[in-house]
Amino acid sequence: MAKALSVLNLPAHVAPRRNHSRPSLPYRPMMVTMAMSTSNKNKSYWASVHEDIGAHLRQAVVVKEPVEVYEPMRHSVFAAPVNMAPALCVAACELVGGHREQAIVAAAALHVMHAASFIHENLPLSDRPSLIPKSKPTMYHAFKPNTELLVADAMLPFGLELLASSDNPAGNNSGRILRVMVEMTRAMGSQGVVEGQYNEQQCSQCDDDDDRKLNGTTYVEMTHETYKKKDGRLHACGAACGAILGGGCEEEIELLRRYGFYVGMIQGIVSRRLGPKEEIEELKKLAFRLREVKSFNDENAEVIFSLVDDNITHVLGSNLG
């Protein structure tokens, strides 16, 4: 576990300072009745975030010329299962005092990149095994494999283009957008999701009862590396990007990056049915320890920390369509 967490190289505890130099944007707060339970309120919040991300994608990803590219691209964006990293981007932005509009484009771009990665993993022509249980459906292939492969390649730069479109010099956010671009490319690239996919492929060479070494690494260690890179890094990226766009200070950004990493690790373990329950509980304790920071809004903190609460069911497996 210590090896898995050391990749972040973060301090054990931080005490963020509030940054009030954030652009003033209109914000429509989510209306929740007082009679609603805390659990239902949190579920309603995440549902509203996913709906807003989906609504933005429906406007941004339209079928146009060349239709042969944009039609399968739109299908692929909405066929890929929901990942909580984009929602974390929005929640982190609001947690540090930002507005949803500041992060919704970045969240949509992150979903597009996640969808591209998911397509690459689930191409019918690929013989790459997966650690994800095959009893669950992956995605409906409406187009030929060669088309899906090319479209997935096009979706990665499209995600960056989508993110760049939110650059607003008048709003003084150009530096934040550039920083978020770097965060996303690192998380999705050769030291993030792609490395995790490679590790997953390596795991196919032996099973969990095999003591053989894979490049000096055991099967158990390699599976840890898989969800550390594929899930931990991706969710850490989402949370950090939201804090950056919301105008959070460096301490807040790194704290939320750490929290996102824990969320991703937990979801990676659960979705692949790997790892002992004790490991999940340890990650939850580490995540809740970050809740001791008092400068965050208590109500928003309650919502974002619900992701590691047993009473909250996330929406993995559904889609934004």
CSV table of N, CA and C in Angstrom, one decimal, residues 104-210:
chain,number,residue,atom,x,y,z
A,104,ILE,N,-17.3,22.5,-15.8
A,104,ILE,CA,-18.1,21.6,-16.6
A,104,ILE,C,-17.5,21.2,-17.9
A,105,VAL,N,-16.8,22.2,-18.6
A,105,VAL,CA,-16.2,21.8,-19.8
A,105,VAL,C,-15.0,20.9,-19.6
A,106,ALA,N,-14.2,21.1,-18.6
A,106,ALA,CA,-13.1,20.2,-18.3
A,106,ALA,C,-13.6,18.8,-18.0
A,107,ALA,N,-14.7,18.8,-17.2
A,107,ALA,CA,-15.3,17.5,-16.9
A,107,ALA,C,-15.7,16.7,-18.1
A,108,ALA,N,-16.4,17.5,-19.0
A,108,ALA,CA,-16.8,16.9,-20.3
A,108,ALA,C,-15.6,16.4,-21.1
A,109,ALA,N,-14.6,17.2,-21.1
A,109,ALA,CA,-13.4,16.8,-21.9
A,109,ALA,C,-12.7,15.5,-21.3
A,110,LEU,N,-12.7,15.4,-19.9
A,110,LEU,CA,-12.2,14.3,-19.3
A,110,LEU,C,-13.0,13.0,-19.6
A,111,HIS,N,-14.3,13.2,-19.7
A,111,HIS,CA,-15.1,12.0,-20.0
A,111,HIS,C,-14.8,11.6,-21.5
A,112,VAL,N,-14.6,12.5,-22.4
A,112,VAL,CA,-14.3,12.2,-23.8
A,112,VAL,C,-13.0,11.3,-23.8
A,113,MET,N,-12.0,11.8,-23.1
A,113,MET,CA,-10.7,11.1,-23.1
A,113,MET,C,-10.9,9.7,-22.4
A,114,HIS,N,-11.7,9.6,-21.3
A,114,HIS,CA,-11.9,8.3,-20.7
A,114,HIS,C,-12.7,7.4,-21.7
A,115,ALA,N,-13.6,7.9,-22.5
A,115,ALA,CA,-14.4,7.1,-23.4
A,115,ALA,C,-13.4,6.6,-24.5
A,116,ALA,N,-12.5,7.4,-25.0
A,116,ALA,CA,-11.5,7.0,-26.0
A,116,ALA,C,-10.7,5.8,-25.4
A,117,SER,N,-10.2,5.9,-24.2
A,117,SER,CA,-9.5,4.9,-23.6
A,117,SER,C,-10.3,3.6,-23.4
A,118,PHE,N,-11.5,3.8,-23.1
A,118,PHE,CA,-12.4,2.6,-22.9
A,118,PHE,C,-12.6,1.9,-24.2
A,119,ILE,N,-12.8,2.6,-25.3
A,119,ILE,CA,-13.0,2.0,-26.6
A,119,ILE,C,-11.7,1.2,-27.0
A,120,HIS,N,-10.6,1.8,-26.8
A,120,HIS,CA,-9.3,1.1,-27.1
A,120,HIS,C,-9.3,-0.3,-26.4
A,121,GLU,N,-9.7,-0.3,-25.1
A,121,GLU,CA,-9.7,-1.5,-24.3
A,121,GLU,C,-10.7,-2.5,-24.8
A,122,ASN,N,-11.8,-2.1,-25.4
A,122,ASN,CA,-12.9,-3.0,-25.7
A,122,ASN,C,-13.1,-3.2,-27.2
A,123,LEU,N,-12.1,-3.0,-28.0
A,123,LEU,CA,-12.3,-3.3,-29.4
A,123,LEU,C,-12.5,-4.8,-29.6
A,124,PRO,N,-13.4,-5.2,-30.4
A,124,PRO,CA,-13.7,-6.6,-30.6
A,124,PRO,C,-12.5,-7.4,-31.2
A,125,LEU,N,-11.6,-6.7,-31.9
A,125,LEU,CA,-10.5,-7.4,-32.5
A,125,LEU,C,-9.3,-7.6,-31.5
A,126,SER,N,-9.4,-6.9,-30.3
A,126,SER,CA,-8.3,-7.0,-29.4
A,126,SER,C,-8.4,-8.3,-28.6
A,127,ASP,N,-7.2,-9.0,-28.4
A,127,ASP,CA,-7.2,-10.2,-27.6
A,127,ASP,C,-6.6,-9.9,-26.2
A,128,ARG,N,-6.6,-8.6,-25.9
A,128,ARG,CA,-6.1,-8.2,-24.6
A,128,ARG,C,-7.1,-8.5,-23.5
A,129,PRO,N,-6.7,-9.3,-22.5
A,129,PRO,CA,-7.6,-9.6,-21.4
A,129,PRO,C,-7.8,-8.5,-20.5
A,130,SER,N,-8.8,-8.6,-19.7
A,130,SER,CA,-9.1,-7.5,-18.7
A,130,SER,C,-9.2,-8.0,-17.3
A,131,LEU,N,-8.9,-7.2,-16.4
A,131,LEU,CA,-9.1,-7.6,-15.0
A,131,LEU,C,-10.6,-7.4,-14.5
A,132,ILE,N,-11.3,-6.7,-15.4
A,132,ILE,CA,-12.7,-6.4,-15.1
A,132,ILE,C,-13.6,-7.7,-15.4
A,133,PRO,N,-14.4,-8.1,-14.4
A,133,PRO,CA,-15.2,-9.4,-14.6
A,133,PRO,C,-16.0,-9.3,-15.9
A,134,LYS,N,-15.9,-10.4,-16.7
A,134,LYS,CA,-16.5,-10.4,-18.0
A,134,LYS,C,-18.0,-10.7,-18.0
A,135,SER,N,-18.5,-10.9,-16.8
A,135,SER,CA,-20.0,-11.2,-16.6
A,135,SER,C,-20.8,-9.9,-16.9
A,136,LYS,N,-20.1,-8.7,-16.8
A,136,LYS,CA,-20.7,-7.5,-17.1
A,136,LYS,C,-20.5,-7.0,-18.5
A,137,PRO,N,-21.5,-6.4,-19.2
A,137,PRO,CA,-21.4,-6.0,-20.5
A,137,PRO,C,-20.4,-4.8,-20.6
A,138,THR,N,-19.7,-4.7,-21.7
A,138,THR,CA,-18.8,-3.6,-21.9
A,138,THR,C,-19.5,-2.4,-22.6
A,139,MET,N,-19.6,-2.6,-23.9
A,139,MET,CA,-20.3,-1.5,-24.7
A,139,MET,C,-20.9,-2.1,-26.0
A,140,TYR,N,-21.9,-1.5,-26.6
A,140,TYR,CA,-22.5,-1.9,-27.8
A,140,TYR,C,-21.6,-1.4,-29.0
A,141,HIS,N,-21.2,-2.3,-29.8
A,141,HIS,CA,-20.3,-1.9,-31.0
A,141,HIS,C,-21.2,-1.7,-32.2
A,142,ALA,N,-21.5,-0.4,-32.4
A,142,ALA,CA,-22.4,-0.1,-33.6
A,142,ALA,C,-21.6,0.1,-34.9
A,143,PHE,N,-20.3,0.1,-34.8
A,143,PHE,CA,-19.5,0.4,-35.9
A,143,PHE,C,-18.4,-0.7,-36.0
A,144,LYS,N,-17.7,-0.7,-37.2
A,144,LYS,CA,-16.7,-1.7,-37.4
A,144,LYS,C,-15.5,-1.4,-36.5
A,145,PRO,N,-14.7,-2.4,-36.1
A,145,PRO,CA,-13.5,-2.2,-35.3
A,145,PRO,C,-12.5,-1.2,-35.8
A,146,ASN,N,-12.3,-1.2,-37.1
A,146,ASN,CA,-11.3,-0.2,-37.6
A,146,ASN,C,-11.8,1.2,-37.5
A,147,THR,N,-13.1,1.4,-37.6
A,147,THR,CA,-13.7,2.7,-37.4
A,147,THR,C,-13.6,3.2,-36.0
A,148,GLU,N,-14.0,2.3,-35.1
A,148,GLU,CA,-13.9,2.6,-33.6
A,148,GLU,C,-12.5,2.9,-33.2
A,149,LEU,N,-11.5,2.2,-33.8
A,149,LEU,CA,-10.1,2.5,-33.4
A,149,LEU,C,-9.7,3.9,-33.9
A,150,LEU,N,-10.0,4.3,-35.1
A,150,LEU,CA,-9.7,5.6,-35.6
A,150,LEU,C,-10.4,6.7,-34.9
A,151,VAL,N,-11.7,6.5,-34.6
A,151,VAL,CA,-12.5,7.5,-33.9
A,151,VAL,C,-11.9,7.7,-32.5
A,152,ALA,N,-11.6,6.6,-31.8
A,152,ALA,CA,-11.0,6.7,-30.5
A,152,ALA,C,-9.7,7.6,-30.5
A,153,ASP,N,-8.9,7.4,-31.5
A,153,ASP,CA,-7.7,8.2,-31.7
A,153,ASP,C,-8.0,9.7,-31.9
A,154,ALA,N,-9.2,9.9,-32.6
A,154,ALA,CA,-9.6,11.3,-32.8
A,154,ALA,C,-10.2,12.0,-31.6
A,155,MET,N,-10.7,11.1,-30.7
A,155,MET,CA,-11.4,11.7,-29.5
A,155,MET,C,-10.4,12.3,-28.5
A,156,LEU,N,-9.2,11.8,-28.4
A,156,LEU,CA,-8.2,12.4,-27.5
A,156,LEU,C,-7.9,13.8,-27.8
A,157,PRO,N,-7.5,14.2,-29.0
A,157,PRO,CA,-7.3,15.6,-29.3
A,157,PRO,C,-8.6,16.4,-29.3
A,158,PHE,N,-9.7,15.8,-29.6
A,158,PHE,CA,-11.0,16.5,-29.5
A,158,PHE,C,-11.3,16.9,-28.1
A,159,GLY,N,-10.9,16.0,-27.1
A,159,GLY,CA,-11.1,16.4,-25.7
A,159,GLY,C,-10.3,17.6,-25.4
A,160,LEU,N,-9.0,17.7,-25.9
A,160,LEU,CA,-8.2,18.9,-25.6
A,160,LEU,C,-8.8,20.1,-26.3
A,161,GLU,N,-9.3,19.9,-27.5
A,161,GLU,CA,-9.9,21.0,-28.2
A,161,GLU,C,-11.1,21.6,-27.4
A,162,LEU,N,-11.9,20.6,-26.9
A,162,LEU,CA,-13.1,21.0,-26.1
A,162,LEU,C,-12.6,21.8,-24.9
A,163,LEU,N,-11.6,21.4,-24.2
A,163,LEU,CA,-11.1,22.1,-23.1
A,163,LEU,C,-10.6,23.5,-23.4
A,164,ALA,N,-9.8,23.5,-24.5
A,164,ALA,CA,-9.3,24.8,-25.0
A,164,ALA,C,-10.4,25.8,-25.3
A,165,SER,N,-11.5,25.4,-25.7
A,165,SER,CA,-12.6,26.3,-26.0
A,165,SER,C,-13.1,27.0,-24.8
A,166,SER,N,-12.8,26.5,-23.6
A,166,SER,CA,-13.3,27.2,-22.4
A,166,SER,C,-12.3,28.3,-21.9
A,167,ASP,N,-11.2,28.5,-22.7
A,167,ASP,CA,-10.3,29.6,-22.4
A,167,ASP,C,-11.0,30.9,-22.5
A,168,ASN,N,-10.9,31.7,-21.5
A,168,ASN,CA,-11.6,33.0,-21.5
A,168,ASN,C,-10.6,34.0,-20.9
A,169,PRO,N,-9.8,34.7,-21.8
A,169,PRO,CA,-8.8,35.7,-21.3
A,169,PRO,C,-9.5,36.8,-20.4
A,170,ALA,N,-10.7,37.1,-20.7
A,170,ALA,CA,-11.4,38.2,-19.9
A,170,ALA,C,-11.6,37.7,-18.5
A,171,GLY,N,-11.8,36.3,-18.4
A,171,GLY,CA,-12.0,35.8,-17.1
A,171,GLY,C,-10.8,35.4,-16.4
A,172,ASN,N,-9.6,35.6,-17.0
A,172,ASN,CA,-8.3,35.4,-16.4
A,172,ASN,C,-8.1,33.9,-16.0
A,173,ASN,N,-8.5,33.0,-16.9
A,173,ASN,CA,-8.4,31.6,-16.6
A,173,ASN,C,-7.5,30.9,-17.6
A,174,SER,N,-6.7,31.6,-18.5
A,174,SER,CA,-5.9,30.9,-19.4
A,174,SER,C,-4.8,30.1,-18.8
A,175,GLY,N,-4.2,30.6,-17.7
A,175,GLY,CA,-3.2,29.8,-17.0
A,175,GLY,C,-3.7,28.5,-16.4
A,176,ARG,N,-5.0,28.6,-15.9
A,176,ARG,CA,-5.6,27.4,-15.3
A,176,ARG,C,-5.9,26.4,-16.4
A,177,ILE,N,-6.4,26.8,-17.5
A,177,ILE,CA,-6.7,25.9,-18.6
A,177,ILE,C,-5.5,25.2,-19.1
A,178,LEU,N,-4.4,25.9,-19.2
A,178,LEU,CA,-3.2,25.3,-19.7
A,178,LEU,C,-2.7,24.3,-18.7
A,179,ARG,N,-2.8,24.6,-17.4
A,179,ARG,CA,-2.3,23.7,-16.4
A,179,ARG,C,-3.2,22.4,-16.4
A,180,VAL,N,-4.5,22.6,-16.6
A,180,VAL,CA,-5.4,21.4,-16.6
A,180,VAL,C,-5.1,20.5,-17.8
A,181,MET,N,-4.8,21.1,-18.9
A,181,MET,CA,-4.4,20.4,-20.1
A,181,MET,C,-3.2,19.4,-19.8
A,182,VAL,N,-2.2,20.0,-19.1
A,182,VAL,CA,-1.0,19.2,-18.7
A,182,VAL,C,-1.4,18.1,-17.8
A,183,GLU,N,-2.3,18.4,-16.8
A,183,GLU,CA,-2.7,17.4,-15.9
A,183,GLU,C,-3.4,16.2,-16.6
A,184,MET,N,-4.3,16.5,-17.5
A,184,MET,CA,-5.1,15.5,-18.2
A,184,MET,C,-4.2,14.6,-19.1
A,185,THR,N,-3.3,15.3,-19.9
A,185,THR,CA,-2.4,14.5,-20.8
A,185,THR,C,-1.5,13.6,-20.0
A,186,ARG,N,-1.0,14.0,-18.8
A,186,ARG,CA,-0.2,13.2,-18.0
A,186,ARG,C,-1.0,12.0,-17.4
A,187,ALA,N,-2.2,12.3,-17.0
A,187,ALA,CA,-3.1,11.2,-16.4
A,187,ALA,C,-3.5,10.2,-17.4
A,188,MET,N,-3.7,10.6,-18.7
A,188,MET,CA,-4.2,9.7,-19.7
A,188,MET,C,-3.0,9.0,-20.5
A,189,GLY,N,-1.8,9.5,-20.3
A,189,GLY,CA,-0.7,9.1,-21.2
A,189,GLY,C,0.1,7.9,-20.7
A,190,SER,N,1.4,7.9,-21.0
A,190,SER,CA,2.3,6.8,-20.8
A,190,SER,C,2.6,6.6,-19.4
A,191,GLN,N,2.4,7.6,-18.5
A,191,GLN,CA,2.7,7.4,-17.1
A,191,GLN,C,1.4,7.3,-16.3
A,192,GLY,N,0.2,7.2,-17.0
A,192,GLY,CA,-1.1,7.1,-16.3
A,192,GLY,C,-1.9,5.9,-16.9
A,193,VAL,N,-3.0,6.2,-17.5
A,193,VAL,CA,-3.9,5.2,-18.0
A,193,VAL,C,-3.3,4.2,-18.9
A,194,VAL,N,-2.5,4.8,-19.9
A,194,VAL,CA,-1.8,3.9,-20.9
A,194,VAL,C,-0.9,2.9,-20.2
A,195,GLU,N,-0.1,3.3,-19.2
A,195,GLU,CA,0.7,2.4,-18.4
A,195,GLU,C,-0.1,1.4,-17.7
A,196,GLY,N,-1.3,1.8,-17.1
A,196,GLY,CA,-2.2,0.9,-16.5
A,196,GLY,C,-2.7,-0.2,-17.4
A,197,GLN,N,-3.0,0.2,-18.6
A,197,GLN,CA,-3.5,-0.7,-19.6
A,197,GLN,C,-2.4,-1.7,-19.9
A,198,TYR,N,-1.1,-1.2,-20.0
A,198,TYR,CA,0.0,-2.2,-20.3
A,198,TYR,C,0.2,-3.1,-19.1
A,199,ASN,N,0.1,-2.6,-17.9
A,199,ASN,CA,0.2,-3.5,-16.7
A,199,ASN,C,-0.9,-4.6,-16.7
A,200,GLU,N,-2.1,-4.2,-17.1
A,200,GLU,CA,-3.2,-5.1,-17.2
A,200,GLU,C,-2.9,-6.2,-18.2
A,201,GLN,N,-2.3,-5.8,-19.3
A,201,GLN,CA,-2.0,-6.8,-20.3
A,201,GLN,C,-0.9,-7.8,-19.8
A,202,GLN,N,0.0,-7.2,-19.0
A,202,GLN,CA,1.1,-8.1,-18.5
A,202,GLN,C,0.5,-9.1,-17.5
A,203,CYS,N,-0.6,-8.7,-16.8
A,203,CYS,CA,-1.2,-9.6,-15.8
A,203,CYS,C,-1.7,-10.9,-16.4
A,204,SER,N,-2.0,-10.8,-17.7
A,204,SER,CA,-2.5,-12.0,-18.4
A,204,SER,C,-1.5,-13.1,-18.5
A,205,GLN,N,-0.3,-12.8,-18.2
A,205,GLN,CA,0.8,-13.9,-18.3
A,205,GLN,C,0.8,-14.9,-17.2
A,206,CYS,N,0.1,-14.5,-16.1
A,206,CYS,CA,0.0,-15.5,-15.0
A,206,CYS,C,-1.2,-15.1,-14.2
A,207,ASP,N,-1.6,-16.0,-13.3
A,207,ASP,CA,-2.8,-15.8,-12.5
A,207,ASP,C,-2.4,-15.5,-11.1
A,208,ASP,N,-3.5,-15.3,-10.3
A,208,ASP,CA,-3.2,-14.8,-8.9
A,208,ASP,C,-2.6,-15.9,-8.0
A,209,ASP,N,-2.5,-17.1,-8.5
A,209,ASP,CA,-1.9,-18.2,-7.7
A,209,ASP,C,-0.5,-18.5,-8.2
A,210,ASP,N,0.0,-17.6,-9.1
A,210,ASP,CA,1.3,-17.8,-9.7
A,210,ASP,C,2.3,-16.9,-9.1
